[in-house]
Amino acid sequence: MKDSAVKGRRRGPEADVSTLLGDDHEVFKAVLSGEEVGPVAVVGDPFSGRGPVLDRAVRDLDATRVSLDPGDGVDRIRARIDGGPVVIEDCQHLYERRIGGFEELSAFLDDLASIDATVVTGWNRYAWAYLAAVQSLDREFPVTVEIQPLPAERVAELVLDRYDVMPAFVADDPERGGSFVSTRHEIGWRDWSVSVPIPTLSPVAVKDLFSDGNLDPKDVTFGRLATVSNGNLGVATAIWETRHGSEVRPSDIAVAASDRDLDREEAFCLRIVLAKERINRAQLTGIVDGLDRVLGRLARDGLVTVEDDIVELVPAAVPAAAPATDRGRIL
Amino acid sequence: MTALQALVDLGIAQETLTRIVGVLVAAYLTARVVGYVLTAVVEHIPRRRISIKILVPITRVLIYGTAAYLVFGPLLQLSAAQLLAVSGLFGAALGFGLKDLFAAIIGGLVLVTERPYQVGDKVTIDGDYGEVTDIDLRATTLRTPDDSAVSVPNATMFTANVSNANDGQPEMMVVVELAVTASADVDRASTIVKEAMVTSKYVYVDDDHPFAVLVEDESYYRTIRGKAYVADLRDEFAFASDVTERSMAAFASEGIEIPEAPVRAPEHR
C-alpha cells in the first residue's frame, strides 16, 4: 500500500507476509529460496498489501526494486535491470485499454523470457483478471500468489496499532435502525417517472442481527470493518479514518456509497481506475466518452479523486466500486 | 345501467357482477405488479435475466387463468348435456374460423414448456430478427434493431425455422466484419481488430466465451472477421459499432487501406 493512499496517521507494522499470502506462502518461500523457478506474479486487490510481500522479496533476494507509475513503460524496467533479481511493483501500468495499448506489456513479456534471474512482479487483481482473459497473461507466470483477506482479529490489531489514542467502543443503540440501506431507482410508466427510495437489507447489518448480542462492541466493530473492507487492510484503514469523534459504534463503520446506479460510461471508467489504482487523465481521454463529466460525477460520489491530472481510486470506496462495476459485467 | 339491467335480466345477480369485476380488476393489477417487480429484479441480477423474465408470461397465464376459473366456474355451472353442446359448438368454431387462433394458443403453450426461445433471447423467426420482449398465449413480440415491435403468431414456430442467437444466456457472440485491400498489411489489420474487440467496454471474455479473428480472401480484398461475446446481448450493436469505428480510425492512422466501391465508367454516346 502506498502511504499516500492513507494520510494523517502514524505508520505501524504491516501485516506479516505469511498472513497476507495464506496457503500461497509456502510456494512464495520456495521461490525466494531458489527451490522454485519464477517469474512470480503477486496478485492482490487495491491497497491489500502487495507492498509488504514485494518488500520481503527485495530483502530475501537482495533484488533491484522498480516501482512503475502511470505512463511508465518497459524502458523504465530495462534501465534498472543489471542481471540480478528484480522486483517490479504495479505492473498494471504496463498496459492501456486501447488499440496499441499492449505494446509495452508485450515487450516486457518478451524480455521476461530472456531474463535468467528471479523476477517478482506485483499486479492489481482486476488488471490481472482482465489481462489473463484477453492476453493469457497467467500463462507467462508459472508461479502466482494471491493476497488473502485478513481475519477480523488481525485487521483490528493492525488498525489499532497505527494510532496512539484508542477510541471508546460503544454498542449500537438497539432502537437505532441500521438494517436497511436506501437506494434510489427510477420507476416509469409511459411518460411518467418518479425517483423512489427502495430499502434493501444491509448484509453487514443482517450478520450483526444473527450474532450474539452480548459481544464486545470492539469485536463487533472490527468484525464489521473486516466484512465491509473484505479483509483489505488498506481499505479498512481508510474506512476507519472516515469516522469522527472519540467514540465509535459498529454502525459508524460504513462504506460511503452513491445511492444512484452508474451508467455504462461511468462504470467503465471506474473499472479502469479500479484496475490501475492511479492513472493519468490523458490515458483515459479517447477511451471514455465525455470524460470530464464522468470524472466529475465519480468524484462527487466519492469514488475517485482527480488532482494534477492524476485520477486516483479512493481506498475507502473500493468496496462500493467493485460491485458497481461487477453488476455491469465489465471485464 | 341499461347493460347492467340486461345482465341482471339474464339471471346474473348484481353481487355476482361485482365479484366478476373485482376478480378481473384484481387479476389485471396483480399481473401488472408482478410483471413490474420481476422486471425490476432482472435489472439487478443480469446473470439471471433470461430465466427470471420467462416467469412474466407464465405468471400472467396463471393469474388470468385463475381469474377465468373464478369468473366462469360459478357462472356457467353447465349440466352434462349443456357441456356437450358447448363442446360441440366450440369444436365447430375452431374448425371453421378459429383454427389459426387455436394453433397460436397451442404454440404458446408449447413455447412455455419446450422453450425453443425465451423472453430476452435474440431470435430470427420467419425472417424477422429481434429480441423477444414478450411471449403471450397467441403471439411472440420481437423488438427489432430499428425498435419496431413485430408480433409473430406462435403457430409460426411449427412451420418456420427459429434461429436463437444466445439460447437463454445473457452473453451473445457478435461478429464484426471489416474489409481491407488485398495489398494491406493483413497481420496488422487483424491485430487492430483483435485489440479493438478486447478493449471494448462491452466485451466479455472467459474460457467459455473466447474471441477470434479470422481472415478471408475475397480475391480483390480481404475480409477481417472478428468474433467476440458481449456480456449483455442488448449491447450487440453498440459493440459492433464501437469495434468498427475504432478499427477504421486505427486503419486510417496506420495507412491500412479499405477497398473502395468500383466506379462505373460513364457511357459515351
PDB file of C-alpha atoms in Angstrom, chain B residues 72-246:
ATOM      1  CA  PHE B  72     -66.751 -18.700 -15.312  1.00  0.00           C
ATOM      2  CA  GLY B  73     -66.783 -21.612 -12.895  1.00  0.00           C
ATOM      3  CA  PRO B  74     -69.635 -20.469 -10.665  1.00  0.00           C
ATOM      4  CA  LEU B  75     -71.221 -18.504 -13.506  1.00  0.00           C
ATOM      5  CA  LEU B  76     -71.812 -21.250 -16.030  1.00  0.00           C
ATOM      6  CA  GLN B  77     -72.432 -24.373 -13.917  1.00  0.00           C
ATOM      7  CA  LEU B  78     -73.346 -26.306 -17.036  1.00  0.00           C
ATOM      8  CA  SER B  79     -75.125 -29.669 -16.963  1.00  0.00           C
ATOM      9  CA  ALA B  80     -73.643 -32.633 -18.847  1.00  0.00           C
ATOM     10  CA  ALA B  81     -75.853 -32.047 -21.879  1.00  0.00           C
ATOM     11  CA  GLN B  82     -75.115 -28.320 -21.906  1.00  0.00           C
ATOM     12  CA  LEU B  83     -71.411 -29.037 -21.601  1.00  0.00           C
ATOM     13  CA  LEU B  84     -71.580 -31.444 -24.541  1.00  0.00           C
ATOM     14  CA  ALA B  85     -73.440 -28.909 -26.648  1.00  0.00           C
ATOM     15  CA  VAL B  86     -70.955 -26.159 -25.834  1.00  0.00           C
ATOM     16  CA  SER B  87     -68.076 -28.504 -26.644  1.00  0.00           C
ATOM     17  CA  GLY B  88     -69.607 -29.312 -29.989  1.00  0.00           C
ATOM     18  CA  LEU B  89     -70.139 -25.657 -30.822  1.00  0.00           C
ATOM     19  CA  PHE B  90     -66.603 -24.854 -29.664  1.00  0.00           C
ATOM     20  CA  GLY B  91     -65.180 -27.572 -31.865  1.00  0.00           C
ATOM     21  CA  ALA B  92     -67.127 -26.344 -34.887  1.00  0.00           C
ATOM     22  CA  ALA B  93     -65.970 -22.780 -34.305  1.00  0.00           C
ATOM     23  CA  LEU B  94     -62.385 -23.975 -34.095  1.00  0.00           C
ATOM     24  CA  GLY B  95     -62.716 -25.958 -37.254  1.00  0.00           C
ATOM     25  CA  PHE B  96     -64.293 -23.171 -39.281  1.00  0.00           C
ATOM     26  CA  GLY B  97     -62.738 -19.967 -38.176  1.00  0.00           C
ATOM     27  CA  LEU B  98     -60.571 -20.136 -35.094  1.00  0.00           C
ATOM     28  CA  LYS B  99     -58.120 -22.852 -36.040  1.00  0.00           C
ATOM     29  CA  ASP B 100     -55.334 -20.326 -36.581  1.00  0.00           C
ATOM     30  CA  LEU B 101     -56.042 -18.728 -33.217  1.00  0.00           C
ATOM     31  CA  PHE B 102     -56.152 -22.115 -31.552  1.00  0.00           C
ATOM     32  CA  ALA B 103     -52.920 -23.156 -33.251  1.00  0.00           C
ATOM     33  CA  ALA B 104     -51.322 -19.955 -31.993  1.00  0.00           C
ATOM     34  CA  ILE B 105     -52.505 -20.651 -28.442  1.00  0.00           C
ATOM     35  CA  ILE B 106     -51.242 -24.227 -28.585  1.00  0.00           C
ATOM     36  CA  GLY B 107     -47.983 -22.819 -29.931  1.00  0.00           C
ATOM     37  CA  GLY B 108     -47.827 -20.554 -26.890  1.00  0.00           C
ATOM     38  CA  LEU B 109     -48.275 -23.445 -24.508  1.00  0.00           C
ATOM     39  CA  VAL B 110     -45.584 -25.438 -26.337  1.00  0.00           C
ATOM     40  CA  LEU B 111     -43.283 -22.420 -26.134  1.00  0.00           C
ATOM     41  CA  VAL B 112     -43.647 -22.216 -22.382  1.00  0.00           C
ATOM     42  CA  THR B 113     -42.968 -25.921 -21.908  1.00  0.00           C
ATOM     43  CA  GLU B 114     -40.336 -26.645 -24.580  1.00  0.00           C
ATOM     44  CA  ARG B 115     -38.713 -23.188 -24.570  1.00  0.00           C
ATOM     45  CA  PRO B 116     -37.078 -23.075 -28.014  1.00  0.00           C
ATOM     46  CA  TYR B 117     -36.565 -19.450 -27.064  1.00  0.00           C
ATOM     47  CA  GLN B 118     -37.319 -17.313 -24.044  1.00  0.00           C
ATOM     48  CA  VAL B 119     -38.049 -13.705 -23.224  1.00  0.00           C
ATOM     49  CA  GLY B 120     -34.768 -11.843 -23.639  1.00  0.00           C
ATOM     50  CA  ASP B 121     -33.358 -14.087 -26.390  1.00  0.00           C
ATOM     51  CA  LYS B 122     -32.251 -12.713 -29.729  1.00  0.00           C
ATOM     52  CA  VAL B 123     -34.009 -14.818 -32.378  1.00  0.00           C
ATOM     53  CA  THR B 124     -34.827 -14.923 -36.058  1.00  0.00           C
ATOM     54  CA  ILE B 125     -38.326 -16.211 -36.766  1.00  0.00           C
ATOM     55  CA  ASP B 126     -39.502 -16.391 -40.337  1.00  0.00           C
ATOM     56  CA  GLY B 127     -37.049 -13.689 -41.422  1.00  0.00           C
ATOM     57  CA  ASP B 128     -37.720 -11.280 -38.546  1.00  0.00           C
ATOM     58  CA  TYR B 129     -34.749 -10.683 -36.180  1.00  0.00           C
ATOM     59  CA  GLY B 130     -35.012  -9.100 -32.787  1.00  0.00           C
ATOM     60  CA  GLU B 131     -35.102  -9.510 -29.023  1.00  0.00           C
ATOM     61  CA  VAL B 132     -38.034 -11.429 -27.619  1.00  0.00           C
ATOM     62  CA  THR B 133     -39.753  -8.948 -25.343  1.00  0.00           C
ATOM     63  CA  ASP B 134     -42.981 -10.790 -24.661  1.00  0.00           C
ATOM     64  CA  ILE B 135     -44.470 -14.233 -25.109  1.00  0.00           C
ATOM     65  CA  ASP B 136     -48.226 -14.330 -24.860  1.00  0.00           C
ATOM     66  CA  LEU B 137     -50.506 -17.263 -25.483  1.00  0.00           C
ATOM     67  CA  ARG B 138     -51.162 -16.176 -29.047  1.00  0.00           C
ATOM     68  CA  ALA B 139     -48.038 -14.406 -30.269  1.00  0.00           C
ATOM     69  CA  THR B 140     -44.423 -13.609 -29.542  1.00  0.00           C
ATOM     70  CA  THR B 141     -43.337  -9.982 -29.679  1.00  0.00           C
ATOM     71  CA  LEU B 142     -39.919  -9.165 -31.118  1.00  0.00           C
ATOM     72  CA  ARG B 143     -38.222  -5.789 -30.765  1.00  0.00           C
ATOM     73  CA  THR B 144     -36.204  -5.338 -33.950  1.00  0.00           C
ATOM     74  CA  PRO B 145     -32.917  -3.381 -34.186  1.00  0.00           C
ATOM     75  CA  ASP B 146     -34.957  -0.496 -35.625  1.00  0.00           C
ATOM     76  CA  ASP B 147     -37.077  -0.527 -32.480  1.00  0.00           C
ATOM     77  CA  SER B 148     -40.116  -1.915 -34.250  1.00  0.00           C
ATOM     78  CA  ALA B 149     -42.360  -4.325 -32.407  1.00  0.00           C
ATOM     79  CA  VAL B 150     -43.126  -7.378 -34.530  1.00  0.00           C
ATOM     80  CA  SER B 151     -45.866  -9.713 -33.393  1.00  0.00           C
ATOM     81  CA  VAL B 152     -45.176 -13.242 -34.623  1.00  0.00           C
ATOM     82  CA  PRO B 153     -48.014 -15.766 -34.187  1.00  0.00           C
ATOM     83  CA  ASN B 154     -46.782 -18.655 -32.058  1.00  0.00           C
ATOM     84  CA  ALA B 155     -48.045 -21.102 -34.680  1.00  0.00           C
ATOM     85  CA  THR B 156     -45.187 -19.900 -36.912  1.00  0.00           C
ATOM     86  CA  MET B 157     -42.905 -21.978 -34.741  1.00  0.00           C
ATOM     87  CA  PHE B 158     -44.441 -25.112 -36.260  1.00  0.00           C
ATOM     88  CA  THR B 159     -43.897 -24.065 -39.869  1.00  0.00           C
ATOM     89  CA  ALA B 160     -40.770 -21.878 -39.960  1.00  0.00           C
ATOM     90  CA  ASN B 161     -37.187 -22.169 -38.718  1.00  0.00           C
ATOM     91  CA  VAL B 162     -36.352 -20.472 -35.435  1.00  0.00           C
ATOM     92  CA  SER B 163     -32.767 -19.311 -35.012  1.00  0.00           C
ATOM     93  CA  ASN B 164     -31.695 -18.437 -31.458  1.00  0.00           C
ATOM     94  CA  ALA B 165     -28.527 -16.341 -31.110  1.00  0.00           C
ATOM     95  CA  ASN B 166     -27.974 -16.721 -27.359  1.00  0.00           C
ATOM     96  CA  ASP B 167     -30.148 -19.690 -26.252  1.00  0.00           C
ATOM     97  CA  GLY B 168     -31.171 -18.308 -22.894  1.00  0.00           C
ATOM     98  CA  GLN B 169     -27.761 -16.925 -21.938  1.00  0.00           C
ATOM     99  CA  PRO B 170     -27.132 -13.237 -21.288  1.00  0.00           C
ATOM    100  CA  GLU B 171     -23.914 -13.399 -23.367  1.00  0.00           C
ATOM    101  CA  MET B 172     -24.057 -13.441 -27.120  1.00  0.00           C
ATOM    102  CA  MET B 173     -21.465 -13.717 -29.869  1.00  0.00           C
ATOM    103  CA  VAL B 174     -21.180 -10.716 -32.145  1.00  0.00           C
ATOM    104  CA  VAL B 175     -19.413 -10.844 -35.477  1.00  0.00           C
ATOM    105  CA  VAL B 176     -17.776  -7.720 -36.879  1.00  0.00           C
ATOM    106  CA  GLU B 177     -16.544  -7.664 -40.457  1.00  0.00           C
ATOM    107  CA  LEU B 178     -14.123  -5.165 -41.947  1.00  0.00           C
ATOM    108  CA  ALA B 179     -12.612  -5.180 -45.399  1.00  0.00           C
ATOM    109  CA  VAL B 180      -9.066  -4.187 -46.346  1.00  0.00           C
ATOM    110  CA  THR B 181      -7.395  -4.045 -49.715  1.00  0.00           C
ATOM    111  CA  ALA B 182      -5.515  -7.106 -50.959  1.00  0.00           C
ATOM    112  CA  SER B 183      -2.202  -5.255 -50.587  1.00  0.00           C
ATOM    113  CA  ALA B 184      -2.849  -4.134 -46.983  1.00  0.00           C
ATOM    114  CA  ASP B 185      -0.882  -5.483 -44.007  1.00  0.00           C
ATOM    115  CA  VAL B 186      -3.349  -8.171 -43.002  1.00  0.00           C
ATOM    116  CA  ASP B 187      -1.453  -9.147 -39.843  1.00  0.00           C
ATOM    117  CA  ARG B 188      -1.515  -5.614 -38.518  1.00  0.00           C
ATOM    118  CA  ALA B 189      -5.170  -5.209 -39.511  1.00  0.00           C
ATOM    119  CA  SER B 190      -6.046  -8.428 -37.675  1.00  0.00           C
ATOM    120  CA  THR B 191      -4.198  -7.235 -34.572  1.00  0.00           C
ATOM    121  CA  ILE B 192      -6.060  -3.938 -34.685  1.00  0.00           C
ATOM    122  CA  VAL B 193      -9.436  -5.674 -34.901  1.00  0.00           C
ATOM    123  CA  LYS B 194      -8.465  -8.035 -32.089  1.00  0.00           C
ATOM    124  CA  GLU B 195      -7.377  -5.188 -29.825  1.00  0.00           C
ATOM    125  CA  ALA B 196     -10.465  -3.173 -30.710  1.00  0.00           C
ATOM    126  CA  MET B 197     -12.627  -6.083 -29.572  1.00  0.00           C
ATOM    127  CA  VAL B 198     -10.816  -6.861 -26.306  1.00  0.00           C
ATOM    128  CA  THR B 199     -10.589  -3.211 -25.258  1.00  0.00           C
ATOM    129  CA  SER B 200     -14.275  -2.540 -25.864  1.00  0.00           C
ATOM    130  CA  LYS B 201     -16.398  -1.637 -22.843  1.00  0.00           C
ATOM    131  CA  TYR B 202     -18.946  -4.238 -23.913  1.00  0.00           C
ATOM    132  CA  VAL B 203     -16.743  -7.288 -24.440  1.00  0.00           C
ATOM    133  CA  TYR B 204     -16.937 -10.425 -22.303  1.00  0.00           C
ATOM    134  CA  VAL B 205     -14.126 -12.966 -22.417  1.00  0.00           C
ATOM    135  CA  ASP B 206     -13.520 -16.112 -20.413  1.00  0.00           C
ATOM    136  CA  ASP B 207     -12.649 -19.744 -21.105  1.00  0.00           C
ATOM    137  CA  ASP B 208     -16.210 -20.467 -22.258  1.00  0.00           C
ATOM    138  CA  HIS B 209     -16.507 -17.267 -24.285  1.00  0.00           C
ATOM    139  CA  PRO B 210     -13.311 -16.863 -26.308  1.00  0.00           C
ATOM    140  CA  PHE B 211     -12.675 -14.372 -29.077  1.00  0.00           C
ATOM    141  CA  ALA B 212     -11.185 -14.958 -32.520  1.00  0.00           C
ATOM    142  CA  VAL B 213     -10.100 -13.049 -35.600  1.00  0.00           C
ATOM    143  CA  LEU B 214     -10.327 -14.732 -38.985  1.00  0.00           C
ATOM    144  CA  VAL B 215      -9.115 -13.580 -42.376  1.00  0.00           C
ATOM    145  CA  GLU B 216     -10.904 -14.425 -45.606  1.00  0.00           C
ATOM    146  CA  ASP B 217      -9.572 -13.828 -49.086  1.00  0.00           C
ATOM    147  CA  GLU B 218     -12.145 -12.373 -51.461  1.00  0.00           C
ATOM    148  CA  SER B 219      -9.726 -12.038 -54.421  1.00  0.00           C
ATOM    149  CA  TYR B 220      -9.779  -8.232 -54.712  1.00  0.00           C
ATOM    150  CA  TYR B 221      -9.929  -7.549 -50.983  1.00  0.00           C
ATOM    151  CA  ARG B 222      -9.624  -9.320 -47.672  1.00  0.00           C
ATOM    152  CA  THR B 223     -12.291  -9.616 -45.015  1.00  0.00           C
ATOM    153  CA  ILE B 224     -11.189  -9.428 -41.389  1.00  0.00           C
ATOM    154  CA  ARG B 225     -13.881 -11.140 -39.311  1.00  0.00           C
ATOM    155  CA  GLY B 226     -13.773 -10.578 -35.578  1.00  0.00           C
ATOM    156  CA  LYS B 227     -15.888 -12.740 -33.268  1.00  0.00           C
ATOM    157  CA  ALA B 228     -16.343 -11.993 -29.587  1.00  0.00           C
ATOM    158  CA  TYR B 229     -19.024 -12.147 -26.935  1.00  0.00           C
ATOM    159  CA  VAL B 230     -20.808  -9.285 -25.263  1.00  0.00           C
ATOM    160  CA  ALA B 231     -21.805  -9.536 -21.598  1.00  0.00           C
ATOM    161  CA  ASP B 232     -25.346  -8.425 -22.386  1.00  0.00           C
ATOM    162  CA  LEU B 233     -26.973  -9.276 -25.700  1.00  0.00           C
ATOM    163  CA  ARG B 234     -28.612  -5.854 -25.738  1.00  0.00           C
ATOM    164  CA  ASP B 235     -25.141  -4.422 -26.367  1.00  0.00           C
ATOM    165  CA  GLU B 236     -24.841  -6.307 -29.677  1.00  0.00           C
ATOM    166  CA  PHE B 237     -24.966  -3.303 -31.954  1.00  0.00           C
ATOM    167  CA  ALA B 238     -23.164  -0.949 -29.599  1.00  0.00           C
ATOM    168  CA  PHE B 239     -20.246  -3.395 -29.510  1.00  0.00           C
ATOM    169  CA  ALA B 240     -20.197  -3.870 -33.290  1.00  0.00           C
ATOM    170  CA  SER B 241     -20.310  -0.111 -33.803  1.00  0.00           C
ATOM    171  CA  ASP B 242     -17.574   0.529 -31.214  1.00  0.00           C
ATOM    172  CA  VAL B 243     -15.216  -2.049 -32.729  1.00  0.00           C
ATOM    173  CA  THR B 244     -15.885  -0.919 -36.301  1.00  0.00           C
ATOM    174  CA  GLU B 245     -15.417   2.768 -35.511  1.00  0.00           C
ATOM    175  CA  ARG B 246     -12.168   2.375 -33.604  1.00  0.00           C
TER     176      ARG B 246
END
